[in-house]
Coordinates of C-alpha atoms in Angstrom, one line a residue:
M324 CA -55.2 -87.4 -79.6
F325 CA -54.6 -90.3 -82.1
G326 CA -52.4 -88.1 -84.2
K327 CA -50.2 -86.9 -81.3
E328 CA -50.1 -89.5 -78.5
I329 CA -48.6 -92.1 -80.8
N330 CA -45.2 -93.6 -81.4
I331 CA -44.3 -92.7 -85.0
K332 CA -40.5 -92.8 -84.5
K333 CA -38.8 -94.2 -87.6
G334 CA -37.5 -97.7 -87.0
S335 CA -39.1 -98.0 -83.5
I336 CA -40.2 -101.5 -82.4
G337 CA -43.3 -99.9 -81.0
Y338 CA -44.3 -97.9 -84.1
G339 CA -48.0 -97.1 -84.1
L340 CA -48.6 -97.8 -80.5
I341 CA -51.0 -95.2 -78.9
R342 CA -51.0 -94.1 -75.3
D343 CA -53.6 -95.4 -72.9
K344 CA -53.6 -92.1 -70.9
T345 CA -51.9 -88.8 -71.8
I346 CA -50.4 -87.9 -68.4
L347 CA -50.7 -90.7 -65.8
A348 CA -49.1 -93.4 -68.1
P349 CA -47.0 -91.7 -70.8
N350 CA -45.0 -94.9 -71.6
I351 CA -48.0 -97.3 -71.7
S352 CA -50.0 -98.2 -74.8
S353 CA -53.5 -99.8 -74.8
I354 CA -54.0 -102.1 -77.7
A355 CA -57.6 -101.0 -77.7
S356 CA -56.5 -97.4 -78.2
V357 CA -54.6 -98.6 -81.2
G358 CA -57.7 -100.2 -82.6
Y359 CA -59.6 -96.9 -82.3
G360 CA -56.6 -95.1 -83.7
L361 CA -56.6 -97.2 -86.9
A362 CA -60.3 -96.3 -87.4
A363 CA -59.5 -92.7 -86.6
L364 CA -57.0 -92.7 -89.6
I365 CA -59.9 -93.4 -91.9
I366 CA -61.9 -90.5 -90.4
G367 CA -58.9 -88.3 -90.7
V368 CA -58.5 -89.0 -94.4
E369 CA -62.3 -88.5 -95.0
H370 CA -62.2 -85.1 -93.4
E371 CA -58.8 -84.2 -95.0
W372 CA -56.9 -84.0 -91.7
I373 CA -54.3 -86.4 -93.0
S374 CA -53.3 -87.5 -96.5
Y375 CA -54.4 -90.9 -97.7
K376 CA -50.7 -91.9 -98.4
K377 CA -49.6 -90.9 -94.9
A378 CA -52.5 -92.6 -93.2
Y379 CA -52.0 -95.8 -95.3
N380 CA -48.3 -95.9 -94.4
R381 CA -49.1 -95.4 -90.7
A382 CA -51.7 -98.1 -90.7
N383 CA -49.4 -100.5 -92.6
K384 CA -46.4 -100.0 -90.2
T385 CA -48.7 -100.3 -87.2
L386 CA -49.9 -103.7 -88.3
N387 CA -46.2 -104.7 -88.9
T388 CA -45.7 -103.9 -85.2
F389 CA -48.4 -106.3 -84.2
L390 CA -47.2 -108.9 -86.6
N391 CA -43.7 -108.9 -85.3
H392 CA -43.3 -107.3 -81.9
V393 CA -46.4 -106.8 -79.7
E394 CA -46.4 -109.4 -77.0
G395 CA -49.2 -111.9 -76.6
K396 CA -50.4 -115.5 -76.8
N397 CA -52.3 -117.5 -79.4
G398 CA -53.1 -114.4 -81.5
F399 CA -54.4 -112.4 -78.5
Y400 CA -52.3 -109.5 -77.1
Y401 CA -51.6 -108.1 -73.7
H402 CA -53.9 -105.3 -72.7
F403 CA -51.1 -102.8 -72.0
V404 CA -47.7 -102.8 -73.6
N405 CA -44.7 -100.5 -73.5
M406 CA -44.8 -97.7 -76.1
E407 CA -41.1 -98.4 -77.1
T408 CA -40.6 -102.1 -76.7
A409 CA -44.2 -103.5 -77.3
K410 CA -43.7 -105.7 -74.3
R411 CA -46.2 -106.5 -71.5
E412 CA -46.7 -103.8 -68.8
W413 CA -48.3 -103.7 -65.3
N414 CA -48.5 -107.5 -65.1
C415 CA -51.6 -107.2 -67.2
E416 CA -53.7 -109.9 -68.8
V417 CA -53.8 -111.3 -72.3
S418 CA -57.1 -109.6 -73.2
I419 CA -59.8 -111.0 -75.4
I420 CA -61.9 -107.9 -75.5
D421 CA -59.0 -105.5 -76.1
T422 CA -57.6 -107.7 -78.8
A423 CA -61.1 -107.7 -80.4
I424 CA -61.2 -103.9 -80.4
F425 CA -57.7 -103.8 -82.0
I426 CA -58.7 -106.3 -84.6
C427 CA -61.9 -104.4 -85.4
G428 CA -59.8 -101.4 -86.1
A429 CA -57.4 -103.4 -88.2
I430 CA -60.2 -105.0 -90.2
T431 CA -61.8 -101.6 -90.8
A432 CA -58.5 -100.1 -91.9
G433 CA -58.0 -103.1 -94.2
E434 CA -61.3 -102.6 -95.9
Y435 CA -60.7 -98.9 -96.4
F436 CA -57.1 -98.9 -97.5
G437 CA -56.8 -102.3 -99.2
G438 CA -53.5 -103.6 -100.3
E439 CA -51.0 -104.6 -97.7
V440 CA -53.1 -103.2 -94.9
K441 CA -55.9 -105.6 -95.8
E442 CA -53.6 -108.5 -96.2
K443 CA -51.9 -107.9 -92.8
A444 CA -55.2 -107.4 -91.0
E445 CA -56.4 -110.7 -92.3
I446 CA -53.3 -112.5 -91.2
L447 CA -53.7 -111.0 -87.7
Y448 CA -57.3 -112.0 -87.6
K449 CA -56.5 -115.6 -88.7
R450 CA -53.9 -115.9 -85.9
I451 CA -56.5 -115.5 -83.1
N452 CA -57.4 -118.8 -81.5
W453 CA -60.9 -118.1 -80.3
E454 CA -61.4 -121.7 -79.2
W455 CA -58.4 -121.5 -76.8
Y456 CA -60.2 -118.6 -74.9
R457 CA -63.5 -120.5 -74.6
N458 CA -64.4 -122.5 -71.5
K459 CA -65.7 -125.7 -73.0
E460 CA -67.8 -126.6 -69.9
T461 CA -69.8 -123.3 -69.9
N462 CA -69.4 -122.6 -73.6
R463 CA -68.5 -119.0 -72.7
F464 CA -65.4 -117.0 -73.3
Y465 CA -63.2 -116.4 -70.3
M466 CA -62.9 -112.9 -69.1
G467 CA -59.1 -112.8 -68.9
Y468 CA -55.9 -114.8 -68.9
K469 CA -52.5 -114.5 -67.2
P470 CA -49.6 -116.9 -67.7
E471 CA -49.0 -116.8 -63.9
N472 CA -52.5 -118.1 -62.9
G473 CA -54.4 -119.1 -66.1
F474 CA -57.9 -118.1 -67.1
W475 CA -60.5 -116.4 -64.8
G476 CA -64.0 -115.2 -65.0
H477 CA -66.5 -115.5 -67.9
W478 CA -68.4 -113.3 -70.2
D479 CA -71.6 -114.6 -68.6
M480 CA -73.9 -111.6 -69.1
Y481 CA -74.5 -109.1 -71.7
A482 CA -71.8 -106.4 -71.9
E483 CA -69.6 -104.9 -74.7
Q484 CA -68.6 -108.4 -76.0
L485 CA -70.9 -108.9 -79.0
M486 CA -68.0 -108.3 -81.3
L487 CA -66.4 -111.4 -80.0
Y488 CA -69.1 -113.7 -81.3
V489 CA -69.2 -112.1 -84.7
L490 CA -65.5 -112.4 -85.1
G491 CA -65.2 -115.8 -83.4
V492 CA -67.8 -117.8 -85.3
S493 CA -66.6 -116.8 -88.7
S494 CA -62.9 -117.4 -88.1
P495 CA -61.5 -119.5 -90.9
T496 CA -58.8 -120.9 -88.6
F497 CA -60.1 -121.3 -85.0
P498 CA -63.9 -120.8 -85.0
V499 CA -66.3 -121.2 -82.2
G500 CA -69.9 -122.4 -82.6
K501 CA -72.8 -119.9 -82.8
S502 CA -74.1 -121.4 -79.6
T503 CA -71.4 -119.4 -77.8
Y504 CA -73.4 -116.3 -78.7
Y505 CA -76.7 -117.7 -77.4
D506 CA -75.3 -119.2 -74.2
F507 CA -74.6 -116.0 -72.3
E508 CA -77.4 -114.7 -70.0
R509 CA -79.7 -112.0 -71.1
R510 CA -81.1 -110.7 -67.8
K511 CA -83.9 -108.2 -68.3
A512 CA -85.3 -105.4 -66.0
N513 CA -87.2 -102.2 -66.3
Y514 CA -86.3 -98.6 -65.3
K515 CA -89.4 -96.5 -64.7
D516 CA -91.4 -96.8 -68.0
I517 CA -88.5 -98.1 -70.0
K518 CA -89.2 -101.8 -70.2
N519 CA -87.3 -105.0 -70.8
I520 CA -83.7 -103.7 -70.9
I521 CA -81.2 -106.5 -71.3
Y522 CA -78.8 -105.0 -68.8
T523 CA -75.2 -105.2 -67.9
Y524 CA -74.0 -106.1 -64.4
C525 CA -72.5 -102.7 -63.6
G526 CA -74.9 -100.6 -65.6
T527 CA -72.0 -98.6 -67.2
L528 CA -72.8 -97.0 -70.5
F529 CA -69.7 -98.1 -72.5
T530 CA -70.9 -101.7 -72.4
Y531 CA -73.9 -100.7 -74.6
Q532 CA -71.6 -98.8 -77.0
F533 CA -68.3 -100.5 -77.8
S534 CA -69.5 -103.3 -80.1
H535 CA -71.9 -100.8 -81.7
A536 CA -69.1 -98.5 -82.8
W537 CA -68.1 -101.2 -85.3
I538 CA -71.3 -103.1 -86.0
N539 CA -74.4 -101.4 -87.2
F540 CA -77.1 -103.3 -85.4
K541 CA -79.9 -101.1 -86.7
N542 CA -82.8 -103.3 -87.9
L543 CA -81.0 -106.5 -87.1
K544 CA -82.6 -109.2 -84.9
D545 CA -81.2 -112.6 -84.0
F546 CA -83.0 -115.9 -83.9
N547 CA -84.6 -115.0 -80.5
G548 CA -85.8 -111.6 -81.8
T549 CA -83.3 -109.6 -79.9
D550 CA -82.7 -106.1 -81.2
W551 CA -79.4 -104.9 -79.7
F552 CA -79.6 -101.4 -81.2
E553 CA -83.0 -100.8 -79.7
N554 CA -81.7 -102.2 -76.4
S555 CA -78.8 -99.7 -76.4
V556 CA -81.4 -96.9 -77.0
K557 CA -83.4 -98.0 -74.0
A558 CA -80.3 -98.4 -71.8
T559 CA -79.0 -95.0 -72.8
K560 CA -82.4 -93.4 -72.0
A561 CA -82.5 -95.2 -68.6
N562 CA -79.0 -93.9 -67.9
M563 CA -80.1 -90.4 -68.6
Q564 CA -83.2 -90.7 -66.6
Y565 CA -81.3 -92.1 -63.7
C566 CA -79.1 -89.0 -63.7
I567 CA -82.2 -86.8 -63.8
D568 CA -83.8 -88.7 -61.0
N569 CA -80.6 -88.3 -58.8
K570 CA -79.8 -84.7 -59.6
D571 CA -80.8 -83.6 -56.1
K572 CA -78.2 -86.1 -54.7
Y573 CA -75.4 -85.2 -57.1
K574 CA -75.3 -81.7 -58.5
T575 CA -73.1 -82.8 -61.4
Y576 CA -76.1 -84.8 -62.7
G577 CA -78.9 -83.3 -64.7
E578 CA -81.0 -83.3 -67.8
N579 CA -78.0 -82.4 -69.9
S580 CA -75.3 -83.9 -67.7
W581 CA -75.6 -87.7 -67.9
G582 CA -73.8 -90.8 -69.2
L583 CA -72.5 -92.8 -66.3
T584 CA -69.6 -95.0 -67.5
S585 CA -66.0 -95.8 -66.7
C586 CA -63.8 -92.7 -66.5
L587 CA -61.3 -90.8 -64.4
S588 CA -62.7 -89.3 -61.2
P589 CA -61.4 -87.6 -58.0
K590 CA -60.8 -91.1 -56.6
G591 CA -59.1 -92.5 -59.7
Y592 CA -60.3 -94.5 -62.7
C593 CA -63.7 -95.9 -61.7
C594 CA -66.7 -97.8 -63.2
F595 CA -69.8 -95.7 -62.7
G596 CA -73.2 -96.9 -63.7
A597 CA -77.0 -96.5 -63.7
E598 CA -80.1 -98.6 -63.2
P599 CA -80.9 -101.3 -64.2
C600 CA -77.9 -103.2 -62.9
E601 CA -76.8 -105.5 -60.1
A602 CA -73.9 -103.3 -58.7
N603 CA -74.3 -101.3 -55.6
L604 CA -74.6 -97.8 -57.1
E605 CA -74.6 -96.2 -53.6
L606 CA -71.0 -97.4 -53.2
E607 CA -69.8 -97.0 -56.8
N608 CA -71.1 -93.6 -57.9
D609 CA -69.6 -90.3 -56.5
G610 CA -71.2 -87.8 -58.9
T611 CA -68.6 -87.9 -61.6
I612 CA -69.7 -87.5 -65.2
T613 CA -67.7 -88.0 -68.3
P614 CA -68.6 -86.4 -71.7
C615 CA -67.8 -89.6 -73.5
G616 CA -70.9 -91.2 -71.9
A617 CA -73.4 -89.1 -73.8
I618 CA -71.2 -88.6 -76.9
G619 CA -70.6 -92.4 -77.3
S620 CA -74.4 -92.7 -77.4
I621 CA -75.0 -90.1 -80.1
V622 CA -76.2 -92.8 -82.6
F623 CA -78.8 -93.9 -80.0
T624 CA -80.0 -90.5 -78.6
P625 CA -78.8 -87.9 -81.1
K626 CA -80.8 -84.9 -79.8
E627 CA -80.1 -85.6 -76.1
S628 CA -76.4 -86.3 -76.8
I629 CA -75.9 -83.1 -78.7
K630 CA -77.6 -81.1 -76.0
A631 CA -75.2 -82.6 -73.5
M632 CA -72.2 -81.7 -75.6
E633 CA -73.5 -78.1 -75.9
Y634 CA -74.0 -77.9 -72.2
Y635 CA -70.5 -79.2 -71.3
Y636 CA -68.8 -76.9 -73.8
N637 CA -70.8 -73.8 -72.9
S638 CA -70.8 -74.3 -69.1
F639 CA -67.3 -75.7 -68.2
P640 CA -64.3 -74.1 -70.0
K641 CA -62.0 -76.2 -67.9
L642 CA -63.5 -79.4 -69.3
W643 CA -62.2 -78.5 -72.8
G644 CA -58.7 -78.9 -73.9
K645 CA -56.4 -79.7 -76.8
Y646 CA -58.1 -83.0 -77.6
G647 CA -61.6 -81.9 -77.0
F648 CA -63.4 -82.8 -73.8
K649 CA -61.3 -84.1 -71.0
D650 CA -62.2 -87.4 -69.3
G651 CA -64.4 -86.3 -66.5
F652 CA -65.7 -83.7 -64.1
N653 CA -67.2 -83.6 -60.6
L654 CA -69.0 -80.7 -59.0
E655 CA -69.7 -82.4 -55.6
G656 CA -66.7 -81.0 -53.6
I657 CA -66.0 -77.6 -52.2
K658 CA -64.1 -77.0 -55.4
P659 CA -65.2 -78.4 -58.8
W660 CA -62.9 -81.2 -60.1
F661 CA -61.9 -81.5 -63.7
A662 CA -59.7 -84.3 -65.2
K663 CA -56.4 -83.1 -66.6
E664 CA -56.0 -85.8 -69.2
Y665 CA -57.5 -87.9 -71.9
I666 CA -58.0 -91.7 -72.2
G667 CA -57.6 -93.4 -75.5
I668 CA -60.6 -95.7 -75.5
D669 CA -62.9 -92.8 -74.3
K670 CA -61.7 -90.5 -77.1
G671 CA -62.0 -93.5 -79.4
I672 CA -65.7 -94.1 -78.7
E673 CA -66.4 -90.4 -79.2
I674 CA -64.8 -90.0 -82.6
L675 CA -66.1 -93.3 -84.0
M676 CA -69.7 -92.7 -82.8
I677 CA -69.7 -89.1 -84.0
E678 CA -68.5 -90.2 -87.4
N679 CA -71.1 -93.0 -87.6
Y680 CA -73.8 -90.5 -86.7
L681 CA -72.7 -88.1 -89.3
N682 CA -71.7 -90.4 -92.2
G683 CA -71.8 -94.1 -91.1
T684 CA -68.2 -94.4 -92.2
I685 CA -66.9 -96.9 -89.7
W686 CA -70.0 -99.1 -90.0
K687 CA -69.7 -99.0 -93.7
Y688 CA -66.2 -100.4 -93.9
F689 CA -66.2 -102.7 -91.0
M690 CA -69.4 -104.4 -92.2
K691 CA -68.1 -104.7 -95.7
N692 CA -65.6 -107.4 -94.5
I693 CA -66.6 -110.9 -95.6
Y694 CA -65.8 -112.4 -92.2
V695 CA -68.0 -109.9 -90.4
Q696 CA -70.8 -110.5 -92.9
K697 CA -70.4 -114.3 -92.4
G698 CA -70.4 -113.9 -88.6
L699 CA -73.5 -111.9 -88.5
E700 CA -75.3 -114.3 -90.8
E701 CA -74.1 -117.3 -88.9
I702 CA -75.5 -116.2 -85.5
G703 CA -78.7 -114.9 -87.2
L704 CA -78.1 -111.1 -87.0
V705 CA -79.6 -110.3 -90.3
K706 CA -82.4 -108.0 -91.4
S707 CA -84.6 -110.8 -92.8
N708 CA -84.2 -113.8 -90.6
I709 CA -86.7 -116.4 -89.7
L710 CA -87.2 -116.3 -86.0
T711 CA -88.3 -119.9 -85.8
N712 CA -84.9 -121.2 -87.0
L713 CA -83.4 -123.6 -84.6
I714 CA -80.1 -122.6 -82.9

């Protein structure tokens, strides 16, 4: 997808922008998709799908687009922008999390390619005013911002946002304190015999995956002794067990058909989840499964994820297309439903996690960055830390 659903027109203002969806929104780019696409260039070079020179030039020109054209504020970018003009679309928000995913891709590409790519990635990183996006009263990042009505919401519980703190505390220009990392809630619950999961509000699986695509949390514990990698292992197993436990209710679910997360469904793009969570799953879930749920967890549950991929591939020919697995399927109706398209962030988490499982490539280059290393050390996410340190 990342080699085809991209604007690579010579001289285009939107050069390097990657589609959010392949059919429903052909003129709209997601900046997060671009972040995953920059990382995919590295994977392409390593597997000889694209030459180093061609990938370097594409990454370099893409960063030029963000330096000069993509619309945003204080170093953050609008979530969705036009593929041609790089201007805001859909009256969307200036997104902290999608900017972070983009900048993670830029940083990784910078470490891999070096040269101008590295220089430009650092300029983009230094532009981000993390402090502007922080609510000083709660010491938490806001969830979103629109110029029409200001900030709203907070990253008040655990979700996909761990990358924000690693990048934010080590910023050489607009840093936030490490207490921002420690001040969001870590609510715990059990699911069956899986104990003490620090869970996300909606129980959707991508929240346990996205930061882990860039940061290798294996064997890292913070000053409170939290092991985020192990937490994602437990949350993934709970998600799988929830699907097994509800296979009589939803015939799409099963031992090899699991991974409830955000995806396309018969009722549109939805956020599906599993226990433990605080969402009303009776209202949210409709039996839809997306392959990216299990695939995005391959580093946490390799055997189970591979079995799921084999099941999807061997059982549902309509689920497979030109970019691999489509975005979702649902067997609950009179006629089985299969998505017709692909979503950038879902294909992104698949390719990055598969590569990390096979070779650790994205982890290697992202964590090589001096600011990433500093951020992890600053908040105490190191292999040999003293848990009695004061925050």
